[in-house]
């Protein structure tokens, strides 16, 4: 991996992790509809796979937990966010993008303590 001015990086500076490809909505404008209309059901990252990312998090500046799915559908999302906060450097920006429909006081409490940014995607 090559960084600025041709220097070699041992680890990535940004990482995008998709906790799940499942979604609780079927928005007409979503890329999921054209990418794989029925091909995303049931795909969740397991804890072992998430744990294998730990060595790549030690130099991160940015970690985003998002993708084609709704991350709040993952039953272990609070654990994933908490572990990520422990594994990344102190100044790392951790963001999670959600459609917001599953937010609850319990989830907000757990997420807000570890996230730098909670993005809520809204189609107006």
C-alpha positions as a printed Julia matrix, in Angstrom:
124×3 Matrix{Float64}:
   0.0     0.0    0.0
   1.4     3.42  -0.91
   0.74    6.66   0.95
   1.58   10.31   0.28
   4.81   11.06  -1.59
   5.33    7.36  -2.3
   5.79    6.3    1.32
   4.7     2.79   2.19
   1.88    2.28   4.68
   1.69   -0.87   6.76
  -1.99   -0.37   7.49
  -4.93    1.47   5.92
  -5.94    4.95   7.07
  -9.63    4.43   6.23
 -11.78    1.33   6.47
 -15.39    0.79   5.4
 -17.09   -2.16   7.08
 -20.51   -3.5    6.12
 -21.96   -5.2    9.22
 -24.93   -6.57   7.28
 -26.36   -6.45   3.79
 -29.92   -6.79   5.1
 -32.26   -3.82   5.07
 -35.67   -3.25   6.59
 -36.74   -0.9    3.78
 -37.1    -1.17   0.04
 -36.53    2.39  -1.14
 -37.17    2.94  -4.82
 -33.97    4.97  -5.33
 -31.61    2.59  -3.48
 -28.74    0.98  -5.39
 -29.68   -2.33  -3.74
 -32.62   -2.63  -6.13
 -30.45   -2.7   -9.22
 -27.37   -4.39  -7.72
 -29.04   -7.55  -6.46
 -32.77   -7.27  -5.78
 -32.94  -10.49  -3.73
 -29.27  -11.32  -3.36
 -28.57   -9.5   -0.08
 -30.9   -11.35   2.28
 -29.27  -13.02   5.24
 -25.71  -11.74   4.85
 -24.28  -10.6    8.21
 -20.67  -10.24   9.26
 -19.97  -12.62  12.11
 -17.92  -11.71  15.17
 -14.96  -13.79  14.1
 -14.7   -11.99  10.77
 -15.04   -8.62  12.47
 -12.31   -9.61  14.92
  -9.98  -10.42  12.03
 -10.12   -6.73  11.06
  -8.54   -5.64  14.34
  -4.92   -5.58  13.11
  -5.95   -3.26  10.27
  -7.54   -0.76  12.67
  -4.45    0.26  14.6
  -3.54    3.22  12.35
  -7.01    4.23  11.15
  -8.09    7.82  10.81
 -11.6     6.88   9.63
 -13.84    3.87  10.18
 -17.27    3.79   8.59
 -19.84    1.15   9.46
 -22.16    1.2    6.5
 -22.81   -0.29   3.1
 -25.81   -1.63   1.22
 -27.46   -2.81   4.43
 -28.95   -1.26   7.54
 -26.29   -1.7   10.24
 -28.81   -1.47  13.08
 -30.3    -4.78  11.91
 -27.12   -6.53  13.02
 -27.83   -8.03  16.47
 -24.26   -7.29  17.64
 -23.9    -3.75  16.28
 -23.36   -2.21  19.73
 -20.61   -4.72  20.47
 -19.0    -4.04  17.09
 -19.01   -0.29  17.66
 -17.66   -0.68  21.19
 -14.86   -3.02  20.08
 -13.98   -0.76  17.18
 -13.63    2.2   19.55
 -11.22    0.13  21.67
  -9.18   -1.03  18.67
  -8.74    2.26  16.77
  -6.42    5.13  17.76
  -7.87    7.79  20.06
  -8.41   10.34  17.27
 -10.06    7.96  14.8
 -13.36    9.17  13.35
 -15.98    6.4   13.59
 -19.21    6.92  11.66
 -22.32    4.81  11.21
 -24.91    5.46   8.51
 -28.5     4.35   9.17
 -31.99    4.96   7.84
 -32.91    5.76  11.44
 -36.07    3.67  11.61
 -34.63    1.28  14.21
 -33.13    3.88  16.53
 -34.21    3.52  20.13
 -33.04    5.18  23.34
 -31.0     2.04  24.15
 -29.27    2.05  20.77
 -28.66    5.8   20.88
 -27.06    5.52  24.32
 -24.77    2.74  23.16
 -23.84    4.36  19.87
 -23.33    7.92  21.02
 -20.69    6.9   23.54
 -18.48    5.35  20.87
 -19.29    7.04  17.56
 -17.86   10.29  16.26
 -20.76   10.67  13.86
 -24.2     9.15  13.43
 -25.47    9.74   9.91
 -29.19    9.35   9.24
 -30.05    8.92   5.59
 -33.38   10.46   4.64
 -35.02   10.62   1.23
 -37.17   13.71   1.15
